[in-house]
Coordinates of C-alpha atoms in Angstrom, one line a residue:
X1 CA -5.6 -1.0 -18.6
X2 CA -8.6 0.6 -20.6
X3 CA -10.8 -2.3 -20.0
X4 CA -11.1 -1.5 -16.0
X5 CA -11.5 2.7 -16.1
X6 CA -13.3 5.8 -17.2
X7 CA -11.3 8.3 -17.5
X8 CA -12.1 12.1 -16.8
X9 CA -9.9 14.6 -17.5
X10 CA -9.9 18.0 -15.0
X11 CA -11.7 20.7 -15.9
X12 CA -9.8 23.5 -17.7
X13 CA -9.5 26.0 -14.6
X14 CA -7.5 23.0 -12.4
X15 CA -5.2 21.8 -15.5
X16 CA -4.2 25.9 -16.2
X17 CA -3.6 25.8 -12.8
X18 CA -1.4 22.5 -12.2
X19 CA -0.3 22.2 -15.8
X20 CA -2.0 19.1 -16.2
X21 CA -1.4 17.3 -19.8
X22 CA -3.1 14.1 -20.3
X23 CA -4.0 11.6 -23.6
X24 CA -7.5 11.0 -23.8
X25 CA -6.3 7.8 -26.2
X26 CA -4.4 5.7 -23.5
X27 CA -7.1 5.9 -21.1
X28 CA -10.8 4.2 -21.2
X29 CA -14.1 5.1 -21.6
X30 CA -16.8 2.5 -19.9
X31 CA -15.2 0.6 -17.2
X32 CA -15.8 0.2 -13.7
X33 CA -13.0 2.0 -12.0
X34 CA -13.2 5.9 -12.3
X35 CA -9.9 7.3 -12.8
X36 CA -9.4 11.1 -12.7
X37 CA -8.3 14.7 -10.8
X38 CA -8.5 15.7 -7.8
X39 CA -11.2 18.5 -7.6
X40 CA -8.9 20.4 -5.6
X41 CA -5.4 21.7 -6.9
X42 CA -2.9 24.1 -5.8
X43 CA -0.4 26.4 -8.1
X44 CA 2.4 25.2 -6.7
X45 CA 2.2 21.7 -8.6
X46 CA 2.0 23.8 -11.4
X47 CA 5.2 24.4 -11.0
X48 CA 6.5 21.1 -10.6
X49 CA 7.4 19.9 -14.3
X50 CA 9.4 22.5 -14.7
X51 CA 11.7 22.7 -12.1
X52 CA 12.3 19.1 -13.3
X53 CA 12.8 19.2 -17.1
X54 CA 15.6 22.7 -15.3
X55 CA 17.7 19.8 -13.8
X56 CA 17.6 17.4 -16.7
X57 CA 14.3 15.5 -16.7
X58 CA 11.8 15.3 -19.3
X59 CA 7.9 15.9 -19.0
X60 CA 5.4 12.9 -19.9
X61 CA 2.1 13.7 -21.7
X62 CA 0.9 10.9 -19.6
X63 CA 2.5 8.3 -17.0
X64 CA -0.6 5.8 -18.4
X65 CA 0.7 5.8 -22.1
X66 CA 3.4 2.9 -21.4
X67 CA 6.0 5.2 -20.9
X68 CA 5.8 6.4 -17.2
X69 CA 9.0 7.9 -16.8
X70 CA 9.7 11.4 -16.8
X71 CA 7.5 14.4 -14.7
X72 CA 3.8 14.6 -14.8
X73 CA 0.8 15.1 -13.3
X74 CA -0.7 11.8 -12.3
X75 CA -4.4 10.5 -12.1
X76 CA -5.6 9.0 -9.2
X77 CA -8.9 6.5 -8.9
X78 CA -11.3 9.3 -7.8
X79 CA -15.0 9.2 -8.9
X80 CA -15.8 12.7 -10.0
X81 CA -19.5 12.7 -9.6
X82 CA -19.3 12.9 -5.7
X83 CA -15.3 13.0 -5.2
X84 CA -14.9 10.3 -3.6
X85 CA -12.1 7.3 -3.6
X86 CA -13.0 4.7 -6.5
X87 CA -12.1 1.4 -5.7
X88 CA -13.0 -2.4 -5.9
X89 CA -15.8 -2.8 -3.8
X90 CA -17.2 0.2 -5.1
X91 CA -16.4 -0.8 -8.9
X92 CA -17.2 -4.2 -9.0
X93 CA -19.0 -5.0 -5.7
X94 CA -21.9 -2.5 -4.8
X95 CA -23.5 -1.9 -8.2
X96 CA -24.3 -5.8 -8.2
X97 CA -27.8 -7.0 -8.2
X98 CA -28.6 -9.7 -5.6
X99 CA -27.3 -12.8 -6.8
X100 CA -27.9 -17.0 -6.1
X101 CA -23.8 -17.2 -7.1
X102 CA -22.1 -14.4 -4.7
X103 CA -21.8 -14.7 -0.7
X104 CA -19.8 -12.0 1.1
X105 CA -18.8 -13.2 4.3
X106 CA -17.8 -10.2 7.1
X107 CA -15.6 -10.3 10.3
X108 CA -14.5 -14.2 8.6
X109 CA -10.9 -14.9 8.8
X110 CA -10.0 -18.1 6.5
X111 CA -8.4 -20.6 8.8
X112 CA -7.2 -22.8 6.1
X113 CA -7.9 -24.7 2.8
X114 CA -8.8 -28.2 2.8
X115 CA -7.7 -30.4 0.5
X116 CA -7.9 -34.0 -1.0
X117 CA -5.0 -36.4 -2.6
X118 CA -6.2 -36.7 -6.2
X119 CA -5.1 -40.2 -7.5
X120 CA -5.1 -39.5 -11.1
X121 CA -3.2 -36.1 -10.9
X122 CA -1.1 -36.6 -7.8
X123 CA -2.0 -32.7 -7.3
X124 CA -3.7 -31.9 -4.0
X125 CA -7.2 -30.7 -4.6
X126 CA -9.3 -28.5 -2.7
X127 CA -12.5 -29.3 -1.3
X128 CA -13.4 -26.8 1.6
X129 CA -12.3 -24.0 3.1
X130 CA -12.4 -23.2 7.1
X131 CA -13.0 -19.8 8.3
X132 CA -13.5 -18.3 11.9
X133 CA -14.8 -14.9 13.2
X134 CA -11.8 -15.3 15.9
X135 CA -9.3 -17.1 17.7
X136 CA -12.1 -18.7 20.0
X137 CA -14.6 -19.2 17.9
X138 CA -16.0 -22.1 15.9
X139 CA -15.0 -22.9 12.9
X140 CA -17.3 -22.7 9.8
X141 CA -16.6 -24.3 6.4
X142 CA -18.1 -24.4 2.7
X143 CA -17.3 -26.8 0.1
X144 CA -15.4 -26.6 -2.9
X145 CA -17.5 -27.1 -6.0
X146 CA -14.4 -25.9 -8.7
X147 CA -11.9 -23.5 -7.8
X148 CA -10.4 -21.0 -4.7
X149 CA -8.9 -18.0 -5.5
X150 CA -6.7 -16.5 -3.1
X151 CA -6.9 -12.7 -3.4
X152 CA -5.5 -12.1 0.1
X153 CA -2.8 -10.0 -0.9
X154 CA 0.9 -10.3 -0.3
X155 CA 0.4 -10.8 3.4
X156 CA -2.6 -12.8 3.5
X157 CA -2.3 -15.5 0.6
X158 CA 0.9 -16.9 2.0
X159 CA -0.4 -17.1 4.9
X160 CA -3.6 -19.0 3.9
X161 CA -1.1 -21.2 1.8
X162 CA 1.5 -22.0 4.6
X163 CA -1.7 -22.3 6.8
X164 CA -3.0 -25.0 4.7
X165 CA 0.2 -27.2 4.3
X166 CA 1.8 -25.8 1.3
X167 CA 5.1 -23.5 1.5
X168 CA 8.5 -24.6 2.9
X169 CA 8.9 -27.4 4.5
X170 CA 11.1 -26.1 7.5
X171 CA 8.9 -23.3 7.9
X172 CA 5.5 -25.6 8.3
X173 CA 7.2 -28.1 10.4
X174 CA 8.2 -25.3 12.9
X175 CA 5.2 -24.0 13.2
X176 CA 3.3 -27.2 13.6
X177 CA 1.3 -27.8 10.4
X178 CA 1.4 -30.5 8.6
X179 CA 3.1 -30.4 5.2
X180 CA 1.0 -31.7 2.2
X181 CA 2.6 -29.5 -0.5
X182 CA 6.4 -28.4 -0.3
X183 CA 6.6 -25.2 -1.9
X184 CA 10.0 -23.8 -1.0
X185 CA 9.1 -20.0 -2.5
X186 CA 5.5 -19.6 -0.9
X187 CA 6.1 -16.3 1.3
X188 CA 9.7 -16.1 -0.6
X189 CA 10.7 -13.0 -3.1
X190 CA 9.2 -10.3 -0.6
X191 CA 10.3 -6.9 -1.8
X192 CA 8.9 -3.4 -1.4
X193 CA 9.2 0.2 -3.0
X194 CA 11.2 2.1 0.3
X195 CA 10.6 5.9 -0.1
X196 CA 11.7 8.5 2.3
X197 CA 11.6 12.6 2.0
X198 CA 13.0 16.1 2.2
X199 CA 10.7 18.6 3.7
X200 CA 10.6 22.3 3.0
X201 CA 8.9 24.6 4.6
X202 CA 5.4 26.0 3.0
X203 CA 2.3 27.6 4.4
X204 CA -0.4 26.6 2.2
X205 CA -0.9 22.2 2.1
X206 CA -3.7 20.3 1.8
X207 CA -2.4 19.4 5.5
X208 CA -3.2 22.9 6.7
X209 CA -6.1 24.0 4.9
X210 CA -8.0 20.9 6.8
X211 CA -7.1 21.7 9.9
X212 CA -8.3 25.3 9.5
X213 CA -11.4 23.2 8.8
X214 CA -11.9 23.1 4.9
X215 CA -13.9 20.2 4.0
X216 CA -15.6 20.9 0.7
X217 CA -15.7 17.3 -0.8
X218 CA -13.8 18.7 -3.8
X219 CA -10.8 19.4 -1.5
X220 CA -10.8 16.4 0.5
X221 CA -10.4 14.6 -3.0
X222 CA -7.2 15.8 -2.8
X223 CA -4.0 13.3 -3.3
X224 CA -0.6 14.3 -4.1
X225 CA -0.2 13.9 -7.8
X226 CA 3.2 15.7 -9.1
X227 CA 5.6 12.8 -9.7
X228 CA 8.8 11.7 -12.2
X229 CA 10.0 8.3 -12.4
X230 CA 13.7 8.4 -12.9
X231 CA 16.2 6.5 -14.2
X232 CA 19.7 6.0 -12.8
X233 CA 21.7 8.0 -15.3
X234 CA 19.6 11.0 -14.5
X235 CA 19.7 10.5 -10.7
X236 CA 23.8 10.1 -10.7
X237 CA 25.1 10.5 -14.0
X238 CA 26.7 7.9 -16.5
X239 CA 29.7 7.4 -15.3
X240 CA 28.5 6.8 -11.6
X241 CA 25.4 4.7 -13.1
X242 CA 28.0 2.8 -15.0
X243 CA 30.4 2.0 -12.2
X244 CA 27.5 1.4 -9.9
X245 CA 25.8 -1.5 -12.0
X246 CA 29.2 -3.0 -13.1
X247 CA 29.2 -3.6 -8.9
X248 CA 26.0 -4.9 -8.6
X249 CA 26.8 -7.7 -11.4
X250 CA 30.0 -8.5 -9.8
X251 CA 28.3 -9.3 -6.4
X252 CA 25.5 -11.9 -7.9
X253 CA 27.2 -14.4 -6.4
X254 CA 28.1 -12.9 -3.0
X255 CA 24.4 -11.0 -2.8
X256 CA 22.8 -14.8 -3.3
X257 CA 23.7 -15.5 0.1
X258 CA 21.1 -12.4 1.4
X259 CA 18.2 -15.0 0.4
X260 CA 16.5 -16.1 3.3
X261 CA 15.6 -19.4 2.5
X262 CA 17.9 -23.1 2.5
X263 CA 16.3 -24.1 -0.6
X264 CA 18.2 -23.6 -4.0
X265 CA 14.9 -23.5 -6.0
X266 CA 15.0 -20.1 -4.1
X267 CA 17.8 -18.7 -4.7
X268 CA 17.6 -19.6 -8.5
X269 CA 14.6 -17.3 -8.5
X270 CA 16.9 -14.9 -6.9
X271 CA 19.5 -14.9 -9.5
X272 CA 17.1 -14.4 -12.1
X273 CA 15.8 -11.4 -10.5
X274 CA 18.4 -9.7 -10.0
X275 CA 19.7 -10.3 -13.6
X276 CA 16.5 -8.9 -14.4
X277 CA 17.4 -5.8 -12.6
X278 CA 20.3 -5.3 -13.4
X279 CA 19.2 -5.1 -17.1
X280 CA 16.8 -2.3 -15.9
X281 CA 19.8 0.0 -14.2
X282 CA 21.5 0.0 -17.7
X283 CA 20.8 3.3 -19.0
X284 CA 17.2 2.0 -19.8
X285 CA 14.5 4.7 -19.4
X286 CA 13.1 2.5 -16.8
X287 CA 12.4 4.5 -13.2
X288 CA 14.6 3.8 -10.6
X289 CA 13.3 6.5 -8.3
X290 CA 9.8 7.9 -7.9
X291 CA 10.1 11.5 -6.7
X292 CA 6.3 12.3 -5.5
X293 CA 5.4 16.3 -4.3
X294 CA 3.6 15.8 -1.5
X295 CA 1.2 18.6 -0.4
X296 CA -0.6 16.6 2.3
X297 CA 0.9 17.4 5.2
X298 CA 0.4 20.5 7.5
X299 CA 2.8 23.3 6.7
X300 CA 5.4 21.4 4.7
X301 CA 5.9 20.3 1.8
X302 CA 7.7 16.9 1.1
X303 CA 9.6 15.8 -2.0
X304 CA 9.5 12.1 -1.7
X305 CA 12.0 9.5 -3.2
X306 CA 11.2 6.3 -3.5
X307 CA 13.0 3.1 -4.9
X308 CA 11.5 1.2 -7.7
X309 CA 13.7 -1.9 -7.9
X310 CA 15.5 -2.8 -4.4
X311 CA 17.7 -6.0 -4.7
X312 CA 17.0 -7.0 -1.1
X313 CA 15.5 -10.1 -0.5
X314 CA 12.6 -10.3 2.1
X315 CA 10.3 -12.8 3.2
X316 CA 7.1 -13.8 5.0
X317 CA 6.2 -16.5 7.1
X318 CA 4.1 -18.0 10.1
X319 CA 5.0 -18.6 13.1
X320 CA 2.2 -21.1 14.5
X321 CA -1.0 -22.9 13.4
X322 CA -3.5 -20.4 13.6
X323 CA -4.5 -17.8 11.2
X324 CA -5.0 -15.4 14.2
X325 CA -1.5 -15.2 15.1
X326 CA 0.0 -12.1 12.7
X327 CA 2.9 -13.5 10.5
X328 CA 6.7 -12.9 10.6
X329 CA 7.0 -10.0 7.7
X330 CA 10.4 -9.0 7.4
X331 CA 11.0 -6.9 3.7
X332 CA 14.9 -7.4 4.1
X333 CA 15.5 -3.6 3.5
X334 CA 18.8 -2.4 2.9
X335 CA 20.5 -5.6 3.1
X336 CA 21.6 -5.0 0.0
X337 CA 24.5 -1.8 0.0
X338 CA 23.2 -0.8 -3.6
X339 CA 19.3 0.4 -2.5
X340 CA 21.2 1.9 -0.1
X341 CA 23.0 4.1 -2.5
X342 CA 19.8 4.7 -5.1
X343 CA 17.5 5.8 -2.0
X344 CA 20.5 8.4 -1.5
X345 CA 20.7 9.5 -4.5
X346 CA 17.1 9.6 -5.1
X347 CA 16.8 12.0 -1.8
X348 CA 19.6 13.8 -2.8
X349 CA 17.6 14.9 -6.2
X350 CA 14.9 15.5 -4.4
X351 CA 16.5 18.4 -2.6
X352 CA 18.2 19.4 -5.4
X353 CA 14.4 19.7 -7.1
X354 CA 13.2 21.5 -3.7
X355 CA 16.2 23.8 -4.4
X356 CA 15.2 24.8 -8.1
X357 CA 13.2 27.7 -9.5
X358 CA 10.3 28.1 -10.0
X359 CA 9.3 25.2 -6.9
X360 CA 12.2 26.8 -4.5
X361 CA 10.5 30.6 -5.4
X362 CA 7.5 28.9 -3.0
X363 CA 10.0 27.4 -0.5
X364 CA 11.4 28.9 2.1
X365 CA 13.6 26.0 3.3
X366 CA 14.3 22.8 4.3
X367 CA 13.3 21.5 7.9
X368 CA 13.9 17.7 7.7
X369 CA 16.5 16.7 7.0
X370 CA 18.3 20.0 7.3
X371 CA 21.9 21.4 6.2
X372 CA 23.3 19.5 9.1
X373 CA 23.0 16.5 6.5
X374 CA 25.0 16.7 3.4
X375 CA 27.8 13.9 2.7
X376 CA 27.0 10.5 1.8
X377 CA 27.9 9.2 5.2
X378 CA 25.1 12.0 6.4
X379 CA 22.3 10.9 4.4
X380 CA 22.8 6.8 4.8
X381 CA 22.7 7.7 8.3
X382 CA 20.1 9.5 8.2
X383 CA 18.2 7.3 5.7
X384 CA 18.5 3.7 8.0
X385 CA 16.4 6.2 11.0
X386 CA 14.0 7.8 8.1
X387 CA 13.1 5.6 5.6
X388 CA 9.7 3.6 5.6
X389 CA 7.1 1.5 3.4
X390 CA 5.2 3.1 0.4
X391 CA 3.5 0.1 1.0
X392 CA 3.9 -1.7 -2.3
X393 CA 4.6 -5.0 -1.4
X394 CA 5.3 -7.6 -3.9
X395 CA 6.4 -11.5 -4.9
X396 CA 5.1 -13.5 -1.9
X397 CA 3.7 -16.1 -4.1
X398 CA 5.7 -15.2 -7.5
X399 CA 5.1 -16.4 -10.8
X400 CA 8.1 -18.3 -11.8
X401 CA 9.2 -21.6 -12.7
X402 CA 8.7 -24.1 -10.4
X403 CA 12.7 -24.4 -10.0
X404 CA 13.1 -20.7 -9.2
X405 CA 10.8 -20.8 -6.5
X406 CA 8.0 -20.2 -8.2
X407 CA 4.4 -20.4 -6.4
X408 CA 2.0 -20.4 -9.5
X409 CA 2.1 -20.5 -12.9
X410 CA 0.5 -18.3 -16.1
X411 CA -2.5 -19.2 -15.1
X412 CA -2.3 -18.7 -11.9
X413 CA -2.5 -21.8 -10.2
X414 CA -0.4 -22.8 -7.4
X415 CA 1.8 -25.8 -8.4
X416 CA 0.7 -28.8 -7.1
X417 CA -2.6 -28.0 -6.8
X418 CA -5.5 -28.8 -9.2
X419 CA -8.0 -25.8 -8.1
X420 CA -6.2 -22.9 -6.4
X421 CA -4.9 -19.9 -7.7
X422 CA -3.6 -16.6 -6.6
X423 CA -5.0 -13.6 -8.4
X424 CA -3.0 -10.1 -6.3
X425 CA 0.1 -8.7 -6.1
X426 CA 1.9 -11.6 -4.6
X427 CA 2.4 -12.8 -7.9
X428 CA 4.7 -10.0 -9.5
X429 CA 8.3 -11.7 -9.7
X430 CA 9.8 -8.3 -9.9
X431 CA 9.3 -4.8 -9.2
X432 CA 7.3 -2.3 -11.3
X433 CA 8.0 1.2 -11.0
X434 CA 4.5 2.2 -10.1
X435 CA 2.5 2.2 -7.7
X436 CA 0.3 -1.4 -7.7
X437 CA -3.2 -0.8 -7.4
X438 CA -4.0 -0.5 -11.0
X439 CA -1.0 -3.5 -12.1
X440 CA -3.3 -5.7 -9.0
X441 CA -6.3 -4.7 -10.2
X442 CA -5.0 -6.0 -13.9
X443 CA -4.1 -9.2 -12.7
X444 CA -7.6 -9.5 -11.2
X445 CA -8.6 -8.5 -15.0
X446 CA -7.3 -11.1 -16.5
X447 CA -7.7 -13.7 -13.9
X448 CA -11.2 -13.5 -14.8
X449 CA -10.6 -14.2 -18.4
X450 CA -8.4 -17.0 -18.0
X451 CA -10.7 -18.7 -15.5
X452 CA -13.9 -18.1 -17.9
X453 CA -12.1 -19.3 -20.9
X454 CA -11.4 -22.7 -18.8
X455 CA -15.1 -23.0 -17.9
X456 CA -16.3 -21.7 -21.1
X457 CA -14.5 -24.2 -23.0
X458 CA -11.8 -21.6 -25.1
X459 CA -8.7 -23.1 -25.6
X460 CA -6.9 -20.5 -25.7
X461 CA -6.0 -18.3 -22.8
X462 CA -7.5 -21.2 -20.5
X463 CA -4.5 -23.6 -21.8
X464 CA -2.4 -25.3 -18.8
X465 CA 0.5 -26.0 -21.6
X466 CA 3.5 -24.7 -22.3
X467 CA 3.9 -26.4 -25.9
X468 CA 3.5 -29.7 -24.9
X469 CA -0.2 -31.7 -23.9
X470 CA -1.6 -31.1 -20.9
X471 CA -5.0 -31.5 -18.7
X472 CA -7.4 -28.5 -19.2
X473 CA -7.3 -28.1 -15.4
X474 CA -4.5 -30.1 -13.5
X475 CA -1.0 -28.3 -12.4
X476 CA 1.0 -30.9 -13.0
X477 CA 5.0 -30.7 -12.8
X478 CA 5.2 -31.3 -16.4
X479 CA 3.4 -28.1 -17.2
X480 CA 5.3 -25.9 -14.5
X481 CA 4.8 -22.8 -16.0
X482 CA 4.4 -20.7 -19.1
X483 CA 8.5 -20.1 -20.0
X484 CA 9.9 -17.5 -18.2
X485 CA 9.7 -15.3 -21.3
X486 CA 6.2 -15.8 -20.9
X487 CA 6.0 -14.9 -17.3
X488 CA 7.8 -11.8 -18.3
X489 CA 5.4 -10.9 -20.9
X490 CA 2.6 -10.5 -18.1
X491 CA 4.5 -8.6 -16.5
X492 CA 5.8 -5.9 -19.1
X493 CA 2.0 -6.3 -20.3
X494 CA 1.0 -5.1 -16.9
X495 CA 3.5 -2.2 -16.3
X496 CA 3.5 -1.0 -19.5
X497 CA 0.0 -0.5 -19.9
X498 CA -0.9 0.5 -16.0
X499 CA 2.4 2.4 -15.2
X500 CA 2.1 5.9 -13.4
X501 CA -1.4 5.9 -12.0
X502 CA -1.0 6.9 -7.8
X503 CA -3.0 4.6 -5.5
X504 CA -5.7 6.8 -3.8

């Protein structure tokens, strides 16, 4: 999204030397995020692009264009003046001037929400929120004058909600909170990108050079940046792609029962999902694996694989009253057999990458997992020990129609509420195949737009309806949503646009 970035590209010695290509076009000029190169680069990503397009898989000008899929080298959110990270607080929150209108509160952990019955709406409405500095100390509170906005993230919004007596009803009840608001989806639709990785031996990483004790602030700007997004025909071929997804269709009705939740409003927003998906393993160009070169660790290299659109359902929840008390998070990995077999396929590529000239000219062989793994019963095995988080979590408070479990509309407001929204990743009802700083920090983006068009009196991004009349501020039933087709526009908006930059 141009609005949020500057872009820099490298300078010429680093993109001769990683074969950068990049489109100055796609990218923007004045915004507050910095988006660049490391100012460190080693040859060997340089060689990266074209061990791929030798086994079948295209280069990409730039994984920011709309079109992420293919092998490139990626951008990361680095600030090239000092090489350091760029990122929100640093964007949006340091250069501000003191201001009457903003209060940042440290070591505060929000308790809960309080809320009112409106009469006239029948929506709960929001009129102070309760924060502590810890389990034993006193609660604080300031009032509501117009609006919360829950950016707590996938973890922390549910939490607030559920904390606050909205979410499901068997979930609050258990865990002693009064319910105010059943919302059967709030900490429902969990899902995460699962990435694990073949390792090859290699003497010169980032990993070692910095613990010989290289610490030049251009090389610790480092980040892995050599990555394709690929799609299932190119990971397996048609025929296997083809028999495959014909399997995944067939078992809708079976993989429905995988949902952990009692409510059907759920498991609507299940189905729809995974019809969703399997639209995007058809021989779309749409990445189902990310395969990542990662230089980072200390004499190895890893090719990562990582899967973009897992059809197990996870969930989040809490277990007692208090915000102190960490949530039950459980992502629901592999309970469904087909990320299973993607993740194996994906890590399969990724050795056959490792194994392909010019990359395998600078390789000298494969420590983890070894030769000892090689049939598919081998690599599942192996897989459910080595697998773990690329810590993209997603849908805990999804935008869908109230009946699919939906937890806030188009404009981001939580249903049945007249003054809360959520604006973070908890509200992407499917995966993207990217990594979700940038799509996050586009929802913040346009958060802001919808909620000063409702206050500045536009009509038209801050409308609550969905053809029909509607209040310019209350969430009524009536107005659940934007259509699902609308709800799908954000998020083809936001992966289209944002696809392909790395979170640094």
């Amino acid at each position: 999204m141009k609005k949020s970035e500057t872009f820099t590209a490298p300078t010429a010695d680093l993109k001769a030397m990683a074969h950068i290509t990049y489109d100055k076009c796609v990218h923007g000029k004045d915004g507050p995020m910095h988006n660049s190169y490391p100012g460190f680069e080693f040859g060997l990503n340089g060689n990266w692009t074209t061990s791929l397009n030798a086994i079948g898989i295209e280069s990409r000008t730039d994984g920011a264009s709309g079109e992420n899929w293919g092998a490139y080298i990626t951008q990361s959110f680095i600030n090239p003046t000092n090489w350091t990270r760029s990122y929100t607080r640093s964007a949006y929150i340091d250069p501000l001037p003191p201001r009457s209108n903003l209060d940042i509160l440290a070591d505060a952990t929000v308790t809960r929400i309080v809320f009112e019955k409106n009469s006239s709406t029948g929506n709960l409405t929001a009129t102070g929120v309760e924060y502590a500095a810890s389990a034993g100390a006193a609660t604080s509170s300031v009032s509501v004058k117009k609006e919360v906005i829950l950016a707590g993230g996938v973890i922390g919004s549910p939490q607030v909600l559920m904390l606050s007596g909205i979410g499901p009803t068997d979930v609050l009840e258990s865990a002693g909170v009064t319910v105010q608001n059943a919302l059967p989806g709030v900490g429902q639709h969990v899902q995460d990108h699962l990435v694990s990785r073949s390792s090859p031996l290699e003497s010169s990483t980032a990993g070692t050079l910095y613990a010989n004790g290289l610490r030049t602030p251009e090389f610790t700007s480092y980040i892995n940046s050599a990555t394709a997004y690929v799609n299932l025909t190119a990971i397996m071929g048609e025929s296997a792609r083809s028999e495959l997804v014909q399997s995944i269709a067939d078992a809708a009705d079976a993989s429905a029962s995988l949902v952990p939740s009692q409510y059907q409003e759920v498991v609507a927003g299940y189905r729809s999902m995974y019809s969703k998906a399997v639209e995007l393993f058809q021989n779309t160009p749409v990445g189902n694996i990310e395969l990542l070169l990662a230089i980072t660790g200390a004499g190895a290299v890893g090719i990562q694989a990582g899967l973009q659109h897992p059809m197990s359902p996870g969930h989040i929840y809490i277990n007692s009253s208090s915000a102190f008390d960490y949530p039950v998070i459980d992502p629901g990995y592999l309970s469904h057999s087909s990320d299973l077999t993607i993740l194996r396929e994906g890590i399969k590529l990724a050795r056959i990458a490792g194994n392909t000239p010019p990359l395998s000219n600078y390789l000298t062989g494969e420590t983890s997992p070894g030769s000892e793994v090689d049939t598919d019963e081998e690599w599942e095995a192996w897989l459910k020990d080595n697998a773990r988080t690329e810590y993209h979590p997603r849908g805990s408070c999804s935008m869908l129609l109230l009946d699919q479990g939906g937890v806030v509309n188009a404009k981001l407001q939580v249903y049945g509420t007249d003054n809360v929204r959520v604006a973070d990743s908890a509200i992407f009802p499917i995966d993207i195949s990217c990594h979700l700083e940038a799509p996050t920090i586009g929802v913040a983006e346009k958060a802001a737009e919808i909620i000063l068009a409702q206050y500045n009196g536009d009509s038209g991004s801050g409308s609550n309806s969905n053809g029909g009349s509607s209040s310019s501020s209350g969430n009524s039933d009536d107005s659940d949503s934007a259509s699902p087709s609308l709800a799908l526009s954000w998020w083809t908006m936001l992966g289209a646009s944002l696809v392909g930059v790395l979170l640094f």
